[in-house]
Amino acid sequence: MDTDEEPDAVPADGTVPAPAQAGPARQRRHAELVGLIDDAQQAYYGRDAPVLTDAAYDAMMVELERLENEFPELRTPDSPTQRVGAPHEVTDFAPVEHPQQMLSLDDVFSVDELREWMARTVEALGAEPVWLCEVKIDGLAVDLQYVDGALATAATRGDGRVGEDITPNARTIEAIPRRLDASAPAPPPALLEARGEVFFPVEDFTALNAELERAGKQVFANPRNAAAGSLRQKDPSVTARRPLSMICHGVGAHTGLDVDRQSRVYEAFRAWGLPVSPYYECVAGTDAVLEFIAHFGEHRHDLLHEIDGVVVKVDDLAAQARLGATSRAPRWAIAYKYPPEEVNTRLRDIRVNVGRTGRVTPYGVMDPVRVAGSTVAMATLHNAFEVRRKGVLIGDMVVLRKAGDVIPEIVGPVVELRTGAETEFVMPTHCPECGVELRPEQESDKDIRCPNQRSCPAQLRERLSAAASRNALDIEGLGDEGAAALLAAGVLDDESRLFDLTADDLVRVEVFTRAATRKELTGERAAPAPGVVDGRVLSAVGVKLLANLEAAKGQPLWRVLVALSIRHVGPAAARALAARFGSMAAIRAASAEELADTEGVGAVIAASLRAWFEVDWHRRIVEAWAAAGVRMADEEPGRPVDDRTLSGLTVVVTGTLEGFTREGAKEAIVARGGRAAGSVSRRTDFVVVGAGAGSKAARAAELGRPVLDEAGFRTLLEKGPAGLAGKGPSAQK
């Protein structure tokens, strides 16, 4: 990694210099880490399809926190260190606002770090508390809301404030009671928000994968993915056929729950019929905590479900309240993560993959081996320098490490087991797909790339697939297989014609067609447009792809930016650029300085944007998409792009507005420089109340925060807070 110059030493006269500022190299590294973590969080929380190992993700978060602690000017409210999970994405499941934010947990990775956290907690409280220790379930976080004892909603974590409604699916899980037991010694409260993890029991997971394999279907990588895939089915009957279970480990909003300890919350849960872990214990002292951790570290594969660590909590609820929380995690709980598991396997070959920006990445092909709950046969090796640094040879017995995730890591070779038949990996000099000579983009780069960006089949295939992903234009039906088929059939030669595809084009692509019926072949019945070609007609999948392409034209500007595969421009940077400039034309016209000045963008992303738009065929893609009707501006007619009426303000919208969808209201706030929050606090500047508003309106009144109706909201958007002066109760209540 590049390094910046060391800051000047303290002068001899003893004066203290200004705080060190992050130099260009550290700014670039910070932007790179934010982009990688954003993408990983979207994959993990938004799609339940992790793209990084726990160990790799944790290492990046630690490095990011260290950078921001050393150079505080790099820390922004949108930094991954300041939030929980990924921003909510539009999916087939309706959004649900959690009555109380679902926080994440801070992690520690060593006994020394755990001791330090416990010592700080004891010092803050003035006495040693009782510690509640419980195993950390590797499942899918779920929030259950019970109203008057009946299950009202079940939702995923999402970004901690807004999740996805999975109520019909959750009702099929036997462990989740539809109604709490009213005969318990203490009756269920009027409102109870129970948090926990839905998981796939290990034994049942093995049986399910065997069944899927016999049926010729894709198997799940691990129990967590099986749980997520089962719970997010559009058809609840599919979920019902999967033996999912759940364990509750926390409480959110509630009314009438009168207990003083977390352990007594669990006792109440159990009495009401809610599932509680059999693997928790209240203990006194550090030694007892470490003993609990050591015991379950040795027996982690003997449990009902997969675990990846132990959570240590302060049991006393009043003490929890005194300790409080950061923006993303409570200060009264910590997750101790077990070291990643390691196994040995034979490295049979090292091959390379070409990504959407041309980066050529070597990966290992190994004898399949089961590690951390899944079978692994491939692992990334990052670049040729990493292969040499690790010292692995083709044919080596290698150490493979995996922390229950999808992407494993080759740690290094077992040198003692070498036979002399091993061979050294040689990085190819030419692209394996198009034959163009490979080279680094800059002299200092460790990665090499295929410079044939426009017509390299691998890069084009990856770009098309990325454009269709949920992070971008969300075009169902155009994944890896669809993109490859379109290119193989010669229907597309770059992205520019993507939105010009017609039924006549798709009927030439086998994956989007079906065999014609006899009547369609003989003309006895009118064939679906465009008719019969080589005995085939357009299938339902092909018809749906055309409809999805048409719908994708209306996606907001930030998604279009992500779909262009501009290096370094991920969802976070794209949202910031769309909010600041409002249109593709304004972004293209902006100087590097103006782009870099955008919050969350910086010099590296700005330079990448400017370089991208300097390429003529890149510009033709944008122009072709615009001509096809793809949305290229978010601003409303007559509103200046740089209108920042809500700059620095926090606005909460609750209830239903006639003129705005929930996502539309959020985008309107963000586009004007404001923050669209999900909960009301003393720092909230305005609360917009629509029809059917609930507890947030009451919370606003309790805290004395200004409340607006829809007319007032429109005034606020147009004129800012000054425009509300003198407004009556119809706008400002």
C-alpha angles and dihedrals in degrees: 000000000000116000130213124225115274114258117258116273121252108276118252092247089067097244114146116237123224114278113279114264122218110258125221095273094053091044089054092048091048091051091047093051092047091051094048093046092046090053092046092050092049089052094045103039102022101041104015087231108116118210098186134051117249088246094053092045093047091049092052092048091050091050092047092050090048091052093048093047090052095043108026092182088073092061114094131173088254095054114121087240090064102048144050120248124317132324113269114269126206107255139156088276119081117245118255124195113221112231087225125024116263104229126203126227130252114235135223124192105194140044090245091056090048092050090051092051092048091048091051090049093050090049092050092050096040092229140049110269129210107267121222110208122192135164116259107241115220096219142104117294112237133183118211121196118199119190116192088346096306125110105252103171141356119199141174121245096254108167092339093263103050123032136167124274109245097158098129090051095044090054089064093060109098094210092060110079116220089209129024118239107265092190092070117118089254113039118235114270122253090249125023127171108194119189127200149124129280109212143174113239110242096237093049091048091058091050093048093052090049089052093048091048092052089051091051092245131136112276123222118256095224142343093272092057089045090054093047094046092048096046094048096056116132088218111061090202088070090053090048090059092056117083096233121165137185141213123198118220107162148030129226127177115359143160121210100009100137108188133122103207137050090231089057089051085059091049090052091047090053092050091052092050099257114141115252128187118262087208104076134098139179111229140173123231138009095276092058091050091051090048090055091049093048093049095054091040087062094042101036092120093050095068131097092249141023117274132189101189148327128283117218116200138178102247098207111087095205089054089049090054092050092051093048125180144273121239090279111020142031118251091217097065137050135184117226106205119210115231113267114270119251132207136170125243139157118265103220100177145349116224134170135239126203114219132205094271092045097260111153111216125188117219134186124242109207142176103275111263133176114238131163093354101313140075114251128196103158136042133179121248095189101216144343092271090057091050090054093043092054091044096222122161129196106265095029124137099238138194110243120198126195132165100203092286135118101249114062129199130226104223098188146291129297093233094187091065097055116125100191093253092097118113133207120250115242116202110231117251093209133047110268091217106041104013097234116144113263123230141162116265089228129018092247095051119114091198121078122211142199104246092201091094098154102053108015102125093218095052094044092048091050093046093051091048091047092049089056095047124111090252089060130024096338096223107174113213096032103091130128094300095046094047092049091048094051091052095044091052091052092239092127131029096178139353096274094086095045094106093040093063113129136190088260088059097046095048086067090060114080098210090060096048141067135203112280118244121242091256091051091049094048095041093240088129126029109262121228111266128301090031132225121335118179090339094307136104133194112286128219087261090056093047090049092050091055090050091047092050089053092049091048090062088075097054115125121267096258091060091051089053092052090047091059091069094227107176113259093006105119130159095284095052092041092054091050093049093047091049093048101043105021098206142051090237091057092048091050091049095047120104122239088253093053092048093047091049090063111107110257095014113081134169099304095054091041092054091047091052094049092048092048094053091048090069111091098215090050089056090048090057091055092045092048092049091048091050089051090055103262111156111255101172137047100188120107118243111276096014115115114241092233094052104138100174093148099042110154094002127124116216128185120199118198132174127015123313120200096219101037138053114219091255091044092054090049092050091048090055095045092045089060094050098264133124118244103213128192100213137040120246138154087272092059111111099194137007116205111206122201134173115309095019113167138183095345092067090051090047090052091053091047092053095039095240118160112264123207133191121216094276090052090048091055090050091049091051093048103040108011125230092319090065091062095062110123095006115148129230093281088073106019120031 
